[in-house]
PDB file of C-alpha atoms in Angstrom:
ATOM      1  CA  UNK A  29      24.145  -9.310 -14.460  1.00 26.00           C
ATOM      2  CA  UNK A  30      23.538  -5.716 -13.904  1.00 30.00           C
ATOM      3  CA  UNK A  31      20.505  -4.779 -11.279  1.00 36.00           C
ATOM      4  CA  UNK A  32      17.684  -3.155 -11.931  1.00 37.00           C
ATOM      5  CA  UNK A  33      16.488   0.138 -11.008  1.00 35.00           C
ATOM      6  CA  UNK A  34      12.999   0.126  -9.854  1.00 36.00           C
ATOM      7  CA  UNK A  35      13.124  -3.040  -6.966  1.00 38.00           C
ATOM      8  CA  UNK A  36      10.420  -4.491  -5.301  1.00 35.00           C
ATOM      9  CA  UNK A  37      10.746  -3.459  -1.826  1.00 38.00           C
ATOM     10  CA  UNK A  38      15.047  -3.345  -0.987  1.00 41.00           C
ATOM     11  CA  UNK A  39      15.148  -6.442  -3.570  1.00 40.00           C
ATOM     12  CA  UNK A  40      17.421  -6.842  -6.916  1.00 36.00           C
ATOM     13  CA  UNK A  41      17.875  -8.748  -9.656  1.00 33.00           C
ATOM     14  CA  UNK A  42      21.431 -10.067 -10.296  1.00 31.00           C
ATOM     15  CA  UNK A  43      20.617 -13.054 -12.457  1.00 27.00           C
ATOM     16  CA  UNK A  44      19.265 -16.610 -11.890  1.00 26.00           C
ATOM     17  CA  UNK A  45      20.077 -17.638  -8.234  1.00 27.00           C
ATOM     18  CA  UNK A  46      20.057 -21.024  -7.646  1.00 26.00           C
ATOM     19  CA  UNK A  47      17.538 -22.622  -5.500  1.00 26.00           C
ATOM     20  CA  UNK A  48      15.490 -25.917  -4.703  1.00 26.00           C
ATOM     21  CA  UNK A  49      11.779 -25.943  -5.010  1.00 24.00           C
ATOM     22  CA  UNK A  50       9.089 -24.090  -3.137  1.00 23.00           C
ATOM     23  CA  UNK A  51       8.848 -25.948   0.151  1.00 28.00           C
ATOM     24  CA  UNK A  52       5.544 -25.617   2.217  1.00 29.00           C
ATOM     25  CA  UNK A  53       4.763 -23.314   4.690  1.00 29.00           C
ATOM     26  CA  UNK A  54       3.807 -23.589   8.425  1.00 34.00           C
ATOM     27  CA  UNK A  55       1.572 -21.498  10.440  1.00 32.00           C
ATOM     28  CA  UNK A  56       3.737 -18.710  10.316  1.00 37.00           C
ATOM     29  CA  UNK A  57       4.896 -18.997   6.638  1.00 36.00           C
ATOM     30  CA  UNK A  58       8.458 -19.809   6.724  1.00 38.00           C
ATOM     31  CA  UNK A  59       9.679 -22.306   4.253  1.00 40.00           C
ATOM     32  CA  UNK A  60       9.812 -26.049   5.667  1.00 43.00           C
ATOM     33  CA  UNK A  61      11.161 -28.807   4.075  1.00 45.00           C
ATOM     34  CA  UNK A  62      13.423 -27.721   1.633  1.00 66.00           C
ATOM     35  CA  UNK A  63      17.225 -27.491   1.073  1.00 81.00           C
ATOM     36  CA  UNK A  64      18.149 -24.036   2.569  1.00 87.00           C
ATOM     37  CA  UNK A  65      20.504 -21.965   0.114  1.00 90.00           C
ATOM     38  CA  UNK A  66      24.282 -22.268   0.843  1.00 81.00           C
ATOM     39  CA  UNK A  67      27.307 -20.165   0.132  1.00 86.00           C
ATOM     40  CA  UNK A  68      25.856 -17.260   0.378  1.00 91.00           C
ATOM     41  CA  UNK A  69      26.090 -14.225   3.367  1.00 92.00           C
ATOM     42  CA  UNK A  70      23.694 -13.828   6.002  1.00 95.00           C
ATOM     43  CA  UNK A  71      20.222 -13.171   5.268  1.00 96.00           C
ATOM     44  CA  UNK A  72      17.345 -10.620   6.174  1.00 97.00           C
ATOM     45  CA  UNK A  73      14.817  -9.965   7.580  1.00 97.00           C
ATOM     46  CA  UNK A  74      15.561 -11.600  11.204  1.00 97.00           C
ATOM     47  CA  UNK A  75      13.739 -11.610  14.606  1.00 98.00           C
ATOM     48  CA  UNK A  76      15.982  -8.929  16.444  1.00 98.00           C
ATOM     49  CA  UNK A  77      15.672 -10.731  19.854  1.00 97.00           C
ATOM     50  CA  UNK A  78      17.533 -14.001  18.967  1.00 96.00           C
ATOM     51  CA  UNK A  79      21.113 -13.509  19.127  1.00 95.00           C
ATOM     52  CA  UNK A  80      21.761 -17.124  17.465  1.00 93.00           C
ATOM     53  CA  UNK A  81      23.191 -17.030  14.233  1.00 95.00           C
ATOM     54  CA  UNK A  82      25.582 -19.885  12.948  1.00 94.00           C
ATOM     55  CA  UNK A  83      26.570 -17.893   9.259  1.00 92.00           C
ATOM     56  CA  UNK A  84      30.213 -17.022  10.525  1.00 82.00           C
ATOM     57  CA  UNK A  85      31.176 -15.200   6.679  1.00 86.00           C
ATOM     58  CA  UNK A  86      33.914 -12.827   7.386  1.00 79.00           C
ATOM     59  CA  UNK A  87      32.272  -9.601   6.383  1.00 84.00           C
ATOM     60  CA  UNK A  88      33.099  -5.885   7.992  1.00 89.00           C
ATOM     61  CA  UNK A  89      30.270  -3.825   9.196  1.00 94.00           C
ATOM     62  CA  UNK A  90      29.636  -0.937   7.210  1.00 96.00           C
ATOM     63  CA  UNK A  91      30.554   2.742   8.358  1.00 97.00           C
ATOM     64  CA  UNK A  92      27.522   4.453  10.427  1.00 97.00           C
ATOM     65  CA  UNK A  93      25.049   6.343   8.131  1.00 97.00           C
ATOM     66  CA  UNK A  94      26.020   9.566   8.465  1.00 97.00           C
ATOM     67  CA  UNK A  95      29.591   8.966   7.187  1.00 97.00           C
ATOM     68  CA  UNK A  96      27.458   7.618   3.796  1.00 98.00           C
ATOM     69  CA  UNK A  97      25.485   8.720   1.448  1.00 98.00           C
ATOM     70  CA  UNK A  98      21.824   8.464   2.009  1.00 98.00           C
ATOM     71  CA  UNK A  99      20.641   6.845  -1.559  1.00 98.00           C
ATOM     72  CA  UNK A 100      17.390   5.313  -1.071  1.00 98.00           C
ATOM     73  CA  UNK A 101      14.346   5.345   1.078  1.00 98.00           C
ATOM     74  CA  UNK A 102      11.187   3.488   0.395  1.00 98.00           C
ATOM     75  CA  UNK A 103       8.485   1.352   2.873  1.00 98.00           C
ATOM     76  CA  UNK A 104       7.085  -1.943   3.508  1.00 97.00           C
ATOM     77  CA  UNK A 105       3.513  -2.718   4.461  1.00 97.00           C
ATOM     78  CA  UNK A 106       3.853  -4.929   7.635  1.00 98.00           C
ATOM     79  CA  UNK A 107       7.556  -5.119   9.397  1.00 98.00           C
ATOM     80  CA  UNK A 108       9.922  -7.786   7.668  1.00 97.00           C
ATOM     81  CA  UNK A 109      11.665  -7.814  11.191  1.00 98.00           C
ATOM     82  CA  UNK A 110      10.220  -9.103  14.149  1.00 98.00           C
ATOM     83  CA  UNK A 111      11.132  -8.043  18.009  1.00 98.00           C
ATOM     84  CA  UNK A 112       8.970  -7.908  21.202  1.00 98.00           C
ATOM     85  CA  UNK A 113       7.503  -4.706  20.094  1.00 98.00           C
ATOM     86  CA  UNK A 114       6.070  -6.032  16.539  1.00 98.00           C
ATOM     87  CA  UNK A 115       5.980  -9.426  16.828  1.00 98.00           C
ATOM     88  CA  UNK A 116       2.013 -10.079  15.800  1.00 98.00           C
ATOM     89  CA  UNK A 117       1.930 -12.152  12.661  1.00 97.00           C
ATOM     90  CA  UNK A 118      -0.239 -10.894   9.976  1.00 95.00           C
ATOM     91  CA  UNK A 119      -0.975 -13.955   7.912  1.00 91.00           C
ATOM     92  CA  UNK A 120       0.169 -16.145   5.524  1.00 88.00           C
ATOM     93  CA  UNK A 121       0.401 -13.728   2.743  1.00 86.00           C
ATOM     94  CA  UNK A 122      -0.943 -13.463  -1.149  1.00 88.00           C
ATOM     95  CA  UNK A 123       2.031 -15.097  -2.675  1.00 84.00           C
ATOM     96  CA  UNK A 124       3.359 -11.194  -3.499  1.00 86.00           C
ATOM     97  CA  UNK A 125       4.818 -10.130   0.003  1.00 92.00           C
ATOM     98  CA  UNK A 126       1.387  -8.792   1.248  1.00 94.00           C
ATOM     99  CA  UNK A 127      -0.905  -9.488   3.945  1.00 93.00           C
ATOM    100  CA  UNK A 128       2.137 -10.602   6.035  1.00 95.00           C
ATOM    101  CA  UNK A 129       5.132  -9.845   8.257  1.00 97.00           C
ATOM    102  CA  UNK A 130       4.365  -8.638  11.529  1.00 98.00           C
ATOM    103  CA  UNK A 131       2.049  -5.466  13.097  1.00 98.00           C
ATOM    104  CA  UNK A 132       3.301  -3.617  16.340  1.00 98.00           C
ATOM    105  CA  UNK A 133       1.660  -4.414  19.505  1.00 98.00           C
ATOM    106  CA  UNK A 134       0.136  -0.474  19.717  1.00 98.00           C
ATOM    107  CA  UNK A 135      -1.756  -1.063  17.060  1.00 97.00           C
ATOM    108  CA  UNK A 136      -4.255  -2.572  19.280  1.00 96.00           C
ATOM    109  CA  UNK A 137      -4.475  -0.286  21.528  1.00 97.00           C
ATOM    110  CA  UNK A 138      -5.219   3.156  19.444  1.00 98.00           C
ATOM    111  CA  UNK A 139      -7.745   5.349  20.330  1.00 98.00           C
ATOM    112  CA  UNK A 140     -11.188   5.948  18.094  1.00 98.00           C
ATOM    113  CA  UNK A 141      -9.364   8.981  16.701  1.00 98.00           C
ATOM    114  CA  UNK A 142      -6.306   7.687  15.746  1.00 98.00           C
ATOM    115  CA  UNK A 143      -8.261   4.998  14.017  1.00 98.00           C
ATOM    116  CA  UNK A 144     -10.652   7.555  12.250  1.00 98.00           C
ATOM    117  CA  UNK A 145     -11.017   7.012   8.484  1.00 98.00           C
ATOM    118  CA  UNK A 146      -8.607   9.392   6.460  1.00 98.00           C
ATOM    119  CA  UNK A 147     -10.366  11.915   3.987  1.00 97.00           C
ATOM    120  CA  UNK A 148      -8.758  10.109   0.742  1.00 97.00           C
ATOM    121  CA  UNK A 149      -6.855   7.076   0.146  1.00 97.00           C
ATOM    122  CA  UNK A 150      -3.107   6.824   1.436  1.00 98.00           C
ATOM    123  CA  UNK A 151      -1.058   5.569  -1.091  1.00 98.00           C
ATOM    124  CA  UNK A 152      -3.424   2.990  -3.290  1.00 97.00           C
ATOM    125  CA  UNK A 153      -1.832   0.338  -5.284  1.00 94.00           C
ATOM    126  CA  UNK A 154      -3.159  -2.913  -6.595  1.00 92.00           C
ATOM    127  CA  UNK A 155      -2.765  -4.599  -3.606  1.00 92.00           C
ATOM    128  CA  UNK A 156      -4.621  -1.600  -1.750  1.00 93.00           C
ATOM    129  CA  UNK A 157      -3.814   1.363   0.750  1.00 96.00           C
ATOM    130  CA  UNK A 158      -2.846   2.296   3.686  1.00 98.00           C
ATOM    131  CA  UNK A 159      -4.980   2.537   7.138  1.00 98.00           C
ATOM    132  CA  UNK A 160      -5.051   4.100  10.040  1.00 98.00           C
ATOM    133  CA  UNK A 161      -3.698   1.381  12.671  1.00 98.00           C
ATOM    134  CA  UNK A 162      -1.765  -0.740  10.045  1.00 98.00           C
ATOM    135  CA  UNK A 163       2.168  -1.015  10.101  1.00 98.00           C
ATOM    136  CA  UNK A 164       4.870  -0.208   8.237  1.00 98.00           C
ATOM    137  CA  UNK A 165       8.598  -0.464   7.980  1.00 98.00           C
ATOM    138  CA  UNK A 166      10.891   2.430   6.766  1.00 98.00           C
ATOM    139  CA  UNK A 167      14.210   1.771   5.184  1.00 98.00           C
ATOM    140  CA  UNK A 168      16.756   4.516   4.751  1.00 98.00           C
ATOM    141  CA  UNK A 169      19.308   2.601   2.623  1.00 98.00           C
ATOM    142  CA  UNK A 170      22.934   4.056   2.815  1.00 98.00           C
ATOM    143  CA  UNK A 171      25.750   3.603   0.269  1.00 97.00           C
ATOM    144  CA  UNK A 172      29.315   4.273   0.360  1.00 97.00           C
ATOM    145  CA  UNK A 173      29.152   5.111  -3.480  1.00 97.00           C
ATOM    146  CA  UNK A 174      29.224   8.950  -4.761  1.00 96.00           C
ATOM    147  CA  UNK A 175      26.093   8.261  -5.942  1.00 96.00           C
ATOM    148  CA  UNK A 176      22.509  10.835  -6.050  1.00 95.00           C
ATOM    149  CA  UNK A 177      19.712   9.337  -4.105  1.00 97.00           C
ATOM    150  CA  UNK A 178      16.670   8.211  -6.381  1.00 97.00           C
ATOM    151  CA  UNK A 179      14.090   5.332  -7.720  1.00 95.00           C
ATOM    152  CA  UNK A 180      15.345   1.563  -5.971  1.00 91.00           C
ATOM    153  CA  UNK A 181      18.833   0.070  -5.282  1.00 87.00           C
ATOM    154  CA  UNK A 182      20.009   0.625  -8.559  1.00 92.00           C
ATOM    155  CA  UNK A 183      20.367   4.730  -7.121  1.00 95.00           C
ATOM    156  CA  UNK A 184      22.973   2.966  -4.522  1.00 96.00           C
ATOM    157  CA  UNK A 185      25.514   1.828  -7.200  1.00 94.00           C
ATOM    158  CA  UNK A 186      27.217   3.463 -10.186  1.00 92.00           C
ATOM    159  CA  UNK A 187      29.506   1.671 -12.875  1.00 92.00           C
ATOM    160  CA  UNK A 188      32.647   3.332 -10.766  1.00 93.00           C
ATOM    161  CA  UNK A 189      31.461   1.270  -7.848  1.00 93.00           C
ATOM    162  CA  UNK A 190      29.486  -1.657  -8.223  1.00 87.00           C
ATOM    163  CA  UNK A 191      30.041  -3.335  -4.915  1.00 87.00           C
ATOM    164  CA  UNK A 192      29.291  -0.656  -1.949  1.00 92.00           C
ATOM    165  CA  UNK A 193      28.587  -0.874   1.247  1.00 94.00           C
ATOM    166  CA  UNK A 194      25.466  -0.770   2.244  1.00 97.00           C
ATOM    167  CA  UNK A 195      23.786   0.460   5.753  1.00 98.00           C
ATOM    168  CA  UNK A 196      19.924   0.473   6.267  1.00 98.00           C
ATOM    169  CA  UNK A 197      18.160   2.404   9.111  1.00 98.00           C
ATOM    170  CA  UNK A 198      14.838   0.812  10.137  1.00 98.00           C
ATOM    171  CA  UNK A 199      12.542   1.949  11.907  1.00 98.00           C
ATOM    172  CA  UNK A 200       8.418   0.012  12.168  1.00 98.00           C
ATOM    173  CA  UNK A 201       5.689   2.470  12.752  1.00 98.00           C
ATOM    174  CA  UNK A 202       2.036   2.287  13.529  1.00 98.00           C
ATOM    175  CA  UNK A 203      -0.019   4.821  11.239  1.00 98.00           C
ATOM    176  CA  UNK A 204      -2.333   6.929  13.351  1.00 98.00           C
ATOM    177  CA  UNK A 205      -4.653   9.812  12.068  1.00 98.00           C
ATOM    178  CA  UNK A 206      -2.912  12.039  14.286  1.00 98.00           C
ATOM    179  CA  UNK A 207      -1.223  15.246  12.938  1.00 97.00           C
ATOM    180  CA  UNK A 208       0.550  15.428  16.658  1.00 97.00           C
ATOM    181  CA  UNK A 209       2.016  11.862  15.602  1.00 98.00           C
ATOM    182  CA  UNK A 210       5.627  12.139  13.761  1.00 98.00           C
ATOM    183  CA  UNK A 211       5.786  13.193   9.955  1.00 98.00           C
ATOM    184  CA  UNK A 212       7.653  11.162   7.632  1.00 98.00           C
ATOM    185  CA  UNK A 213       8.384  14.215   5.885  1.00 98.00           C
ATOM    186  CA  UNK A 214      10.517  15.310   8.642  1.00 98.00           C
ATOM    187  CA  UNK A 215      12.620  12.116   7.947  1.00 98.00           C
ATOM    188  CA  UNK A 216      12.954  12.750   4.049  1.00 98.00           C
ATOM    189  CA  UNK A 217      15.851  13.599   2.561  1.00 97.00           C
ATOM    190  CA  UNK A 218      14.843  17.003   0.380  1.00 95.00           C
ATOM    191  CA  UNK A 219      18.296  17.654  -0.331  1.00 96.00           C
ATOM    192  CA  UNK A 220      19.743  17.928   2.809  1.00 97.00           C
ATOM    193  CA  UNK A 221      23.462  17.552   2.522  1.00 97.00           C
ATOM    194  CA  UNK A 222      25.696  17.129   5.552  1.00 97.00           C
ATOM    195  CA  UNK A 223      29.465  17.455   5.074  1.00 96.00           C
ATOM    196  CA  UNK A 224      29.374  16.662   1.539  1.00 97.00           C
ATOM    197  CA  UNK A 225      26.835  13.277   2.128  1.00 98.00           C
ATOM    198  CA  UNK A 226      23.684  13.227   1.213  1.00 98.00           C
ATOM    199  CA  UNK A 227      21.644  12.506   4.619  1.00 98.00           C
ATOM    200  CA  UNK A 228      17.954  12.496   5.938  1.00 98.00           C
ATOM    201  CA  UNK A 229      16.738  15.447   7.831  1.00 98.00           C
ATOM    202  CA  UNK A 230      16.348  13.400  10.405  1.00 97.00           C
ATOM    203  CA  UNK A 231      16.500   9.165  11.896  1.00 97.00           C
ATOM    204  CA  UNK A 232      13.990   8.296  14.400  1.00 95.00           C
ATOM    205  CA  UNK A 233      15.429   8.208  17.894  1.00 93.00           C
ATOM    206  CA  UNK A 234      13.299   7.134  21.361  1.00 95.00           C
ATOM    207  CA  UNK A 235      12.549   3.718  19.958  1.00 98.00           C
ATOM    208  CA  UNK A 236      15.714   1.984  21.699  1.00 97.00           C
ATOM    209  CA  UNK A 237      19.226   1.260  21.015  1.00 97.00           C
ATOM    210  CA  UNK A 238      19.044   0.113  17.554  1.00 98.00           C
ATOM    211  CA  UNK A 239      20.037  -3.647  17.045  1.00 98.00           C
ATOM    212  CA  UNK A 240      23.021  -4.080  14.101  1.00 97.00           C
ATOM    213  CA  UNK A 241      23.919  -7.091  12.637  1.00 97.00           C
ATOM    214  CA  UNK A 242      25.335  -8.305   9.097  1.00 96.00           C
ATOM    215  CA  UNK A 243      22.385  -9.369   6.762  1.00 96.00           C
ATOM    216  CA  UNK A 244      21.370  -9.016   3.106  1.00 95.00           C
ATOM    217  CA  UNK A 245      18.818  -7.784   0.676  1.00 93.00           C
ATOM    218  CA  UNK A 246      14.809  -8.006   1.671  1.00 94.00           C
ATOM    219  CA  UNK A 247      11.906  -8.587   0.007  1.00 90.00           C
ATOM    220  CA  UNK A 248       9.568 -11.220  -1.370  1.00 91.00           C
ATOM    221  CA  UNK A 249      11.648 -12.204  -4.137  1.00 91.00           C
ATOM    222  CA  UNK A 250      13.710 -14.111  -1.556  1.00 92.00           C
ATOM    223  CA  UNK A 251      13.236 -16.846   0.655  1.00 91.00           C
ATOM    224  CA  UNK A 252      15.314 -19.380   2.807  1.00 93.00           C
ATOM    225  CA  UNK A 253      15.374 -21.243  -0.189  1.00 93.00           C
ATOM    226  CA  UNK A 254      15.991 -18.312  -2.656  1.00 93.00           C
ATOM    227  CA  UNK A 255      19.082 -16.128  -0.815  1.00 94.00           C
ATOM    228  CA  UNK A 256      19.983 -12.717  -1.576  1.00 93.00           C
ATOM    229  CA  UNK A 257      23.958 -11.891  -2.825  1.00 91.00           C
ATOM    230  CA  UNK A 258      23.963  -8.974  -1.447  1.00 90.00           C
ATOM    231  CA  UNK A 259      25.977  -7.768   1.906  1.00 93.00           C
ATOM    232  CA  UNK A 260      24.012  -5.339   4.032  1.00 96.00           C
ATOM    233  CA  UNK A 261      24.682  -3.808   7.534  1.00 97.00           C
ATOM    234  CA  UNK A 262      21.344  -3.426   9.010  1.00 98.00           C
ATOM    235  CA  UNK A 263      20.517  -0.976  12.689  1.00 98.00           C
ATOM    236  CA  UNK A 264      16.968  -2.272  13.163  1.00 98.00           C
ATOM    237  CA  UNK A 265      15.038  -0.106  16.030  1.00 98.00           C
ATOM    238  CA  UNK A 266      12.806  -2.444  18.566  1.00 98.00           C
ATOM    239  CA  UNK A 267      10.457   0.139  19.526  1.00 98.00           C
ATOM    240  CA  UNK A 268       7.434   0.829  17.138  1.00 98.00           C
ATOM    241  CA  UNK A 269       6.201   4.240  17.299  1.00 98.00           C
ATOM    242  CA  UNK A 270       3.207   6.407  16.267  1.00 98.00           C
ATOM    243  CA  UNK A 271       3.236   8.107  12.581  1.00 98.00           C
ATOM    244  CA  UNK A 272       0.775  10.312  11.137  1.00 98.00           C
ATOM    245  CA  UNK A 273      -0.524   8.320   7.963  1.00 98.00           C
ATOM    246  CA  UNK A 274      -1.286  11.943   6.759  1.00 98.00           C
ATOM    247  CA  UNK A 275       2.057  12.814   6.450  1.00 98.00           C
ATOM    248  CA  UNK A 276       2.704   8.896   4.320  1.00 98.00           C
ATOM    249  CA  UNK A 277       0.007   9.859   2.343  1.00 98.00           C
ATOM    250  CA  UNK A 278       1.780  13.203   1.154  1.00 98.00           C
ATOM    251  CA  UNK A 279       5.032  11.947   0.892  1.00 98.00           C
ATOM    252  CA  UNK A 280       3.477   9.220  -1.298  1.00 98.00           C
ATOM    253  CA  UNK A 281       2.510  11.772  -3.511  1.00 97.00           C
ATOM    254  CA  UNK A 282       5.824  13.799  -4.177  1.00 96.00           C
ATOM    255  CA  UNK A 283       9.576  12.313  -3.420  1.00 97.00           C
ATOM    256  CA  UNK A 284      13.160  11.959  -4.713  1.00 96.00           C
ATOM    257  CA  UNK A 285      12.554   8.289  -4.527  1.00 97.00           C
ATOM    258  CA  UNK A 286       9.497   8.332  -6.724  1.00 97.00           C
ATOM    259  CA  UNK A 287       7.959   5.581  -4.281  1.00 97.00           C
ATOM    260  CA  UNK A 288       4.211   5.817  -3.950  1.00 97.00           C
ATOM    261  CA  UNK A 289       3.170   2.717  -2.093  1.00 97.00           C
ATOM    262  CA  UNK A 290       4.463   0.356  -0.182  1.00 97.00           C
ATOM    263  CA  UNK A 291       5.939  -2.806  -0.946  1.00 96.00           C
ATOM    264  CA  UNK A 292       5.351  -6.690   0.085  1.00 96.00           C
ATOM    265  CA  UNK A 293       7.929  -8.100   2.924  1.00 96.00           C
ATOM    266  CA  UNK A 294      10.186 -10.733   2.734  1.00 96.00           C
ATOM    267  CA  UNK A 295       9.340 -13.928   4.831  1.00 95.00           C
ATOM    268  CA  UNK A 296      11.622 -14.142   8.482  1.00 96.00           C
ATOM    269  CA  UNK A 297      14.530 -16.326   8.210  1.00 96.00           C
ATOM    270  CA  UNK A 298      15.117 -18.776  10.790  1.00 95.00           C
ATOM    271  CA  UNK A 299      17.692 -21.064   9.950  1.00 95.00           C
ATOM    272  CA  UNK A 300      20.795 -20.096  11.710  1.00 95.00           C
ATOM    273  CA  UNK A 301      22.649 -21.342   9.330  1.00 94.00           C
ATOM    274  CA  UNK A 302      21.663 -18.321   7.394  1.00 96.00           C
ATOM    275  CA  UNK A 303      21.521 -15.927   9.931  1.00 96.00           C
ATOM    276  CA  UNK A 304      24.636 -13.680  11.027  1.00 95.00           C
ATOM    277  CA  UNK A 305      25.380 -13.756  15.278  1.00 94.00           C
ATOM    278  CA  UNK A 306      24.605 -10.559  16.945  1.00 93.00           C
ATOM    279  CA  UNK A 307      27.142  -9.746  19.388  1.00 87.00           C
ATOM    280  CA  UNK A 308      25.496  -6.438  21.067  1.00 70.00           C
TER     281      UNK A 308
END
């Protein structure tokens, strides 16, 4: 069961997982009605503001990012995670991940500049580009493998360490046409190496304590009913904040990580019994 190396979103493929059939939906998409995966670790993505979590597996934190090695960074379209700050659904979805999660609540309130058209598309895939106002959600997976970062979470493993631990950095943004607005390229990696560790240039800071808690894999793959095997500490920020879309759309176009759009979330999980407690 080895995983593959181009994911969709921070998802992998380790085999058949067991699971029950496709249960419907309510207004906010979450799977009703059917048998809820068991045995597994808690799951992700989470609203950050609950602290109620009844999936008690004994499983360490992992160390803070910048004793790891940065291995992967990539994006969502929409925020997986919910808090105060981006907590206004988007929509059922397509069936693929898109066209729902959650949008930040500045997003609403941008002004006719921020919102102005960009001069070319921002990272176009078959399920469309990126606009100014929309959200995203920016993962800066961490391993504790020797590993070089590169294309999905197969860069995070190696055959000398199969099992790592694994730390993502989140942060939700609002894309604004604004080159005064923070540059994603500022946040890339570009070989930056920091006492032997591979490491981003920089994490975003100002957006509030970041909320940590035990959690897995993301994605649309998953479900409640569908659960991912892999252990993940996550340090989720609760404050959205502004990002030039420019700066997306150029990063989109040249990276280590050979991402070029983003990817469709994984539905919130709200069964406790699949949801870690958070303590902070």
């Amino acid at each position: 069961m080895r995983p593959t190396h181009r994911t969709l979103g921070f998802a992998i493929t380790l085999g058949l997982l067991s699971s029950t059939a496709l249960a419907s939906e309510n207004s906010h998409g979450h799977a009703e009605g059917g048998e809820a995966c068991v045995g597994f670790g808690p799951q992700t993505p989470r609203d950050i503001d609950s602290l109620v979590g009844e999936n008690k597996r004994n499983i360490a934190l992992a160390p803070p990012a910048r004793k790891m090695n940065l291995c992967n960074i990539h994006f969502h379209k929409n925020a997986e995670h919910k808090a105060a700050a981006f907590a206004i659904y988007a929509g059922e979805g397509d069936g693929h991940g898109y066209k729902s999660g959650y949008q930040c609540a500045i997003s609403k309130t941008l002004t006719p500049a921020e919102l102005a058209p960009t001069k070319e598309s921002i990272c176009a895939s078959d399920h469309g580009d990126l606009k100014p106002g929309d959200t995203i959600e920016v993962h800066w997976v961490h391993s504790s493998c020797d590993v070089q970062p590169g294309a999905g979470l197969g860069s995070c493993l190696s055959d000398k360490c199969a099992n790592p631990d694994l730390r993502v950095e989140t942060q939700v943004f609002t894309l604004v046409n604004d080159p005064q607005a923070l540059n994603i390229n500022d946040m890339d990696y570009d070989g930056n190496m920091v006492g032997g560790l591979h490491q981003a240039k920089m994490l975003p800071t100002n957006t509030g304590k970041p909320v940590e808690f035990l959690g897995s894999t993301t994605g649309p793959k998953y479900s409640e009913q569908t659960c991912s095997p892999l252990q993940v500490t996550w340090s989720v920020r609760p404050q959205c904040a502004k990002l030039d879309i420019n700066s997306v759309g150029e990063w989109c176009k040249s990276n280590a990580f050979k991402e070029d759009h983003a990817h469709g979330v994984r539905k919130l999980v709200t069964n406790p019994k699949l949801l870690s407690p958070i303590t902070q």
